Coordinates of C-alpha atoms in Angstrom, one line a residue:
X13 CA -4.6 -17.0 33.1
X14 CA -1.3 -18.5 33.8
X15 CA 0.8 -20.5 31.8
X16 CA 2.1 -24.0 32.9
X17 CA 4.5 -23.5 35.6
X18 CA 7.5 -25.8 34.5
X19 CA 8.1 -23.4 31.3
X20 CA 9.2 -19.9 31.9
X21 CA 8.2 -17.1 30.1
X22 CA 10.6 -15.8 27.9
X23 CA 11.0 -12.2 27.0
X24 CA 11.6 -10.6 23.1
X25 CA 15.1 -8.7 22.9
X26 CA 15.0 -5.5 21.0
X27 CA 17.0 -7.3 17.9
X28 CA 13.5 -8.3 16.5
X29 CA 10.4 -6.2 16.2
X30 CA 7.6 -8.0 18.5
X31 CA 4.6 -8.7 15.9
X32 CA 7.1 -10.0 12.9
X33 CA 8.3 -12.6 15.7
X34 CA 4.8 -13.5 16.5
X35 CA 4.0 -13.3 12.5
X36 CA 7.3 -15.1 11.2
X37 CA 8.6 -17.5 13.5
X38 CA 8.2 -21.2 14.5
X39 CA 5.1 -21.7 16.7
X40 CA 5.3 -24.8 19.2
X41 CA 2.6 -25.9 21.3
X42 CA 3.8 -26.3 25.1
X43 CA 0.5 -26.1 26.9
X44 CA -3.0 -25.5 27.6
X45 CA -4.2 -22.8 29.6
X46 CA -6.7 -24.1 31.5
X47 CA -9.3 -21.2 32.5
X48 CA -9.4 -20.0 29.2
X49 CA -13.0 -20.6 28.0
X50 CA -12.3 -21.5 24.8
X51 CA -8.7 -22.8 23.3
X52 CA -5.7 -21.0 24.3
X53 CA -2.4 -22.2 24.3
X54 CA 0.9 -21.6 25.5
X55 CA 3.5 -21.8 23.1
X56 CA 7.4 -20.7 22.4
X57 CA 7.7 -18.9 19.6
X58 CA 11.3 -18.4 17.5
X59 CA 12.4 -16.4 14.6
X60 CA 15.7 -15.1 13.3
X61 CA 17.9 -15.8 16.7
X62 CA 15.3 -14.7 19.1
X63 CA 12.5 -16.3 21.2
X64 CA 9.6 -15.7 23.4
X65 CA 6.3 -17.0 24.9
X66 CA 3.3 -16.6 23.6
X67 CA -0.3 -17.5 23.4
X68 CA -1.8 -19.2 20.7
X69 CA -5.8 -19.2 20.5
X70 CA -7.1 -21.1 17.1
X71 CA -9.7 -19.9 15.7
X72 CA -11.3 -23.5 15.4
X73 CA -11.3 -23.8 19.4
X74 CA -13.7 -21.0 19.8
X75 CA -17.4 -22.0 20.8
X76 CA -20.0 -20.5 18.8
X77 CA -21.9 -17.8 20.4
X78 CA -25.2 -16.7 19.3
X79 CA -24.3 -12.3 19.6
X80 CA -21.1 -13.0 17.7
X81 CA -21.7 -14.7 14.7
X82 CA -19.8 -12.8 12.4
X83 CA -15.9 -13.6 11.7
X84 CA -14.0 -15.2 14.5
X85 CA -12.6 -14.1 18.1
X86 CA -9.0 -14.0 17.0
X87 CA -9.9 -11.4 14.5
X88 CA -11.4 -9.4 17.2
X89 CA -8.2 -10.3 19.0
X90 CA -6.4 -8.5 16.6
X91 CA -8.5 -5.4 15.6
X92 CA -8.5 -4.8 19.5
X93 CA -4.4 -4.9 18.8
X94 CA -4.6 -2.4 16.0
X95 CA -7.2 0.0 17.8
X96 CA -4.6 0.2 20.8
X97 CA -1.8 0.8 18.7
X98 CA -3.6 3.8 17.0
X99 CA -4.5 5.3 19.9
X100 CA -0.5 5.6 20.8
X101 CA -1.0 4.0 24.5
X102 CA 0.1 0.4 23.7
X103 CA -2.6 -1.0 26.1
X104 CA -2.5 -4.8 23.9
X105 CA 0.2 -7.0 23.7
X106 CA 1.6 -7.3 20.1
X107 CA -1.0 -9.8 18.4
X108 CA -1.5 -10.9 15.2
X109 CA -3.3 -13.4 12.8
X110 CA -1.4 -16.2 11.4
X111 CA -1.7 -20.2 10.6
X112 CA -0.7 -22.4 13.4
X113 CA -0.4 -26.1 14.7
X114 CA -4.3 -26.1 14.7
X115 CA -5.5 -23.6 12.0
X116 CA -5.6 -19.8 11.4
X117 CA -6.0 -18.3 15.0
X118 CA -4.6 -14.7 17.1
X119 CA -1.0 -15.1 18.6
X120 CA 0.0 -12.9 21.1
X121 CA 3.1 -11.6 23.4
X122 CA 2.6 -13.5 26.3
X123 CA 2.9 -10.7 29.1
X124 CA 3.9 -11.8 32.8
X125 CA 2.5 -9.8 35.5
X126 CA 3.4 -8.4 38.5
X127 CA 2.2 -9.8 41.5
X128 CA 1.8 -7.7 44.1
X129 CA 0.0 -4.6 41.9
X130 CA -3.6 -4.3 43.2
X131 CA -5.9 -2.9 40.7
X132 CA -8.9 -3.9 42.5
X133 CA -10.3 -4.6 46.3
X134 CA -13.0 -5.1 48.1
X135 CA -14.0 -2.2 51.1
X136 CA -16.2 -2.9 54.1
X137 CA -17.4 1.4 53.4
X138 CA -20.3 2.8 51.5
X139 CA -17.3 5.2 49.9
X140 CA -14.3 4.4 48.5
X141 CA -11.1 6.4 49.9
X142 CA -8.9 8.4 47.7
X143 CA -7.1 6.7 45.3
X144 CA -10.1 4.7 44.2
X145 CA -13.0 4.1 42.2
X146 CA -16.4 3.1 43.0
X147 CA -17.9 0.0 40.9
X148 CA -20.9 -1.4 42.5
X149 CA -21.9 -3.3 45.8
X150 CA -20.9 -7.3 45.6
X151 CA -22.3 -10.1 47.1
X152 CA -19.3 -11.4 49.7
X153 CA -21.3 -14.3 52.1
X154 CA -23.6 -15.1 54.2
X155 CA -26.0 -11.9 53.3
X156 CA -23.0 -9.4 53.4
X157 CA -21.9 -7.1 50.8
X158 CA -19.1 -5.2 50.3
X159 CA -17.8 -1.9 47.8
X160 CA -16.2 -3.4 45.2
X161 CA -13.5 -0.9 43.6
X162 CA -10.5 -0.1 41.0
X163 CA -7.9 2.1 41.4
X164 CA -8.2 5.7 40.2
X165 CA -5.1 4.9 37.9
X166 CA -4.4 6.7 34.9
X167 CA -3.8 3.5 33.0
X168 CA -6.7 2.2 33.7
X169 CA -8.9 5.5 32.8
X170 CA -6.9 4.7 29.4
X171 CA -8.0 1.3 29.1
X172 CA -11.7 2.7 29.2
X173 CA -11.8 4.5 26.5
X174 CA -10.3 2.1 24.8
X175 CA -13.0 -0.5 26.0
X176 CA -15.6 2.3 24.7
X177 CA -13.9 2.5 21.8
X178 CA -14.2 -1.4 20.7
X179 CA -17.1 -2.0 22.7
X180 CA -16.0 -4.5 25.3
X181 CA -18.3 -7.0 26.2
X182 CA -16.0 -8.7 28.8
X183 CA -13.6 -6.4 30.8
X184 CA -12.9 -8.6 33.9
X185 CA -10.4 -8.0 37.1
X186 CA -8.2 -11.2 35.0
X187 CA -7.8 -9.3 31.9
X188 CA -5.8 -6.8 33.5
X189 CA -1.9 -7.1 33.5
X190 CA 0.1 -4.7 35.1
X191 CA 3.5 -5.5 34.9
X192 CA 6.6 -5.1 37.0
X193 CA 7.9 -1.8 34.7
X194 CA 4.8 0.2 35.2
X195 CA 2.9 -0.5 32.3
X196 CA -0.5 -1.8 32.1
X197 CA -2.1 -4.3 29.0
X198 CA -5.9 -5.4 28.7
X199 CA -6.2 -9.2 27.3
X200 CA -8.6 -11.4 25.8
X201 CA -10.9 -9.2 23.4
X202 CA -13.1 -11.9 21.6
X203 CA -15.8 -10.1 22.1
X204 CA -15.5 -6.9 21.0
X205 CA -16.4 -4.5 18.2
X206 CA -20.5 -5.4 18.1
X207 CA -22.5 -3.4 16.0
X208 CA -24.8 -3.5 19.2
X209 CA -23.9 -1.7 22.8
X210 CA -22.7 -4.5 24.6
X211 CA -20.1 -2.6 26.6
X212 CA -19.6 -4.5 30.1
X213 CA -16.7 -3.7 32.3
X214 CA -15.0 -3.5 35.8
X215 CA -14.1 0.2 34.5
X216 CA -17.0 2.2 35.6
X217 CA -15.4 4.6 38.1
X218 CA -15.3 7.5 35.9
X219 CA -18.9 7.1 33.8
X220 CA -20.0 10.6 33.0
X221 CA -16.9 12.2 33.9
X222 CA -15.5 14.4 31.2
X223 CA -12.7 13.1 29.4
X224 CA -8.9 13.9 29.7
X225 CA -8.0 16.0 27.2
X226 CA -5.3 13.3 26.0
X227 CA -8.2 11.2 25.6
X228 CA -10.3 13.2 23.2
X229 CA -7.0 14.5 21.3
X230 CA -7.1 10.7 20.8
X231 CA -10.3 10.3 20.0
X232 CA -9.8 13.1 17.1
X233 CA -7.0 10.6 15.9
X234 CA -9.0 7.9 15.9
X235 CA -11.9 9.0 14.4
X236 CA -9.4 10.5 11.5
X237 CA -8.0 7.1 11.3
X238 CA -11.3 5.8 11.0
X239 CA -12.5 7.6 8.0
X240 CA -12.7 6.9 4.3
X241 CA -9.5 5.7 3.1
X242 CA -7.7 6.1 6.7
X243 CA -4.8 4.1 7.8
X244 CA -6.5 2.2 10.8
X245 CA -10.1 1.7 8.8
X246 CA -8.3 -0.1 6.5
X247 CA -6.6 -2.5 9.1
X248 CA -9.8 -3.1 10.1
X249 CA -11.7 -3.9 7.3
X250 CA -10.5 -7.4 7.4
X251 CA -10.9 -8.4 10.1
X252 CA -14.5 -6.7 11.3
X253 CA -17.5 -6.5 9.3
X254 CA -18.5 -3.2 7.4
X255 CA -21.6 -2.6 9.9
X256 CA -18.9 -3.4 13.0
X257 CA -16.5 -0.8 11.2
X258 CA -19.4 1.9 11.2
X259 CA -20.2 1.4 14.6
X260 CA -17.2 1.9 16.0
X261 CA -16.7 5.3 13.7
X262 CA -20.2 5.7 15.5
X263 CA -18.7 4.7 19.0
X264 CA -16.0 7.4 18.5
X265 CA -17.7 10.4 17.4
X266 CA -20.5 9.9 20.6
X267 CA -17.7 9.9 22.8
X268 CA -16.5 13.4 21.5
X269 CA -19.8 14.8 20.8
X270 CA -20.8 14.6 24.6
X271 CA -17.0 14.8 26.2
X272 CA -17.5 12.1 29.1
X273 CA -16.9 8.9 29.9
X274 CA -20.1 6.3 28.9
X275 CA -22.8 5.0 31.6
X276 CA -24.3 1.6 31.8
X277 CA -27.3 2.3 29.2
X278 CA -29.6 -0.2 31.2
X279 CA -30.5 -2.6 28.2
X280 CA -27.1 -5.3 28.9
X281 CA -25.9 -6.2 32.4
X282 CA -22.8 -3.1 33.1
X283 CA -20.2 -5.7 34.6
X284 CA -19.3 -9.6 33.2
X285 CA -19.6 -12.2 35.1
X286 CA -17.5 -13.3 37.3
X287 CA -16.0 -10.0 37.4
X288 CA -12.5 -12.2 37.8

């Protein structure tokens, strides 16, 4: 996504913590982003001396969708927010839930990309060459195919466990944002946290791999976190339902009982479409 070109994004100085500026200050409208598929909306945001850009989705702009009826995106939005956080990698911008111009919705950093990182090609090979990950063949023209592939990048082996984790049901090539200091963030997670396996990802390079051992040490964390009375179970239990919360306690403790990355389980298409 990409915000309207004649504002520029504006970065957050140190002087004020990122999620109290998006929870605290003054929220103004600037723009509609337009290949968002439900509302989202670019906005300035200004607190206590100090501004930034942001993006604003209300919760009364989502459409409806029929494996999703329980609470709203932007709280999904935000639960995504707090499972990064726990995990220690920071792989989701700051986000939180607040009113707006147009209703309660999720309001998040606004994160400017790098252009030139490449996260993901297309190879005329049946093999990807070091350095990268095989996804799956893709349909390119006239009868052709191609290997479509992501880098073998440590921030993006992160990024799928966190996607495990929640239970992404829309990882596209778009919702990756690498950014011009080396870090990576993962965006729009509306659909996330199902009590079903809906997991559906450009990620799949490392499916039944075992996982890093920063990954599991992780995973112990999280699954602490996740218990009676933990820390991040409670910042969850607003904003995903009781059977989502036990899934996802369920999600984590598969993922350390067998050690490896998830494969596609064959009963929901493995990559979203478009994978862009």
């Amino acid at each position: 996504m990409s915000a309207p070109e004649r504002i520029p994004p504006r970065s957050v100085t140190p002087a004020t913590a990122p999620a109290e500026l998006l929870a605290r200050g003054e929220l103004k409208v600037r723009g509609r982003i337009r290949d968002a598929s439900n509302a989202a909306l670019f906005c300035t945001i200004a607190y206590d001396g100090q501004e930034a850009s942001c993006v604003y989705k209300p919760a009364a702009g989502e459409r409806p969708l029929w494996d999703f009826p329980d609470g709203t995106l932007a709280e999904r939005e935000v639960a995504a927010y707090e499972v990064s956080e726990a995990t220690g990698w920071g792989l989701v911008p700051p986000t939180v839930l607040r009113d707006g111009p147009y209703g309660e919705g999720m309001c998040q950093l606004w994160i400017e990309a790098a252009p030139d990182a490449e996260l993901l090609a297309l190879v005329d090979a049946e093999e990807p060459e070091p350095g990268w990950k095989a996804i799956g063949l893709a349909e390119v023209g006239e009868g052709r195919t191609a290997l479509l592939v992501h880098a073998d990048d440590e921030r993006l082996r992160r990024l799928a466990v966190l996607d495990a984790v929640i239970n992404n049901a829309d990882r596209k090539g778009g919702h990756l944002l690498p950014t011009a200091d080396g870090r990576l963030y993962g965006i729009d997670h509306g659909v996330t946290f199902n009590a079903e396996n809906k997991l559906r990802t450009l990620l799949w390079g490392w499916a039944g791999e075992p996982l890093t051992p920063e990954a599991v040490d992780v995973l112990e964390g999280l699954r602490d976190g996740l218990g009676d009375g933990g820390t991040l179970a409670g910042r969850l239990a607003g904003l995903i339902t009781e059977s989502e919360l036990a899934a996802t306690r369920a999600r984590v403790e598969a993922l350390l009982t067998s050690g490896t990355h998830p494969e596609p389980g064959g009963e929901w298409p493995a990559i979203p479409w478009p994978p862009v």
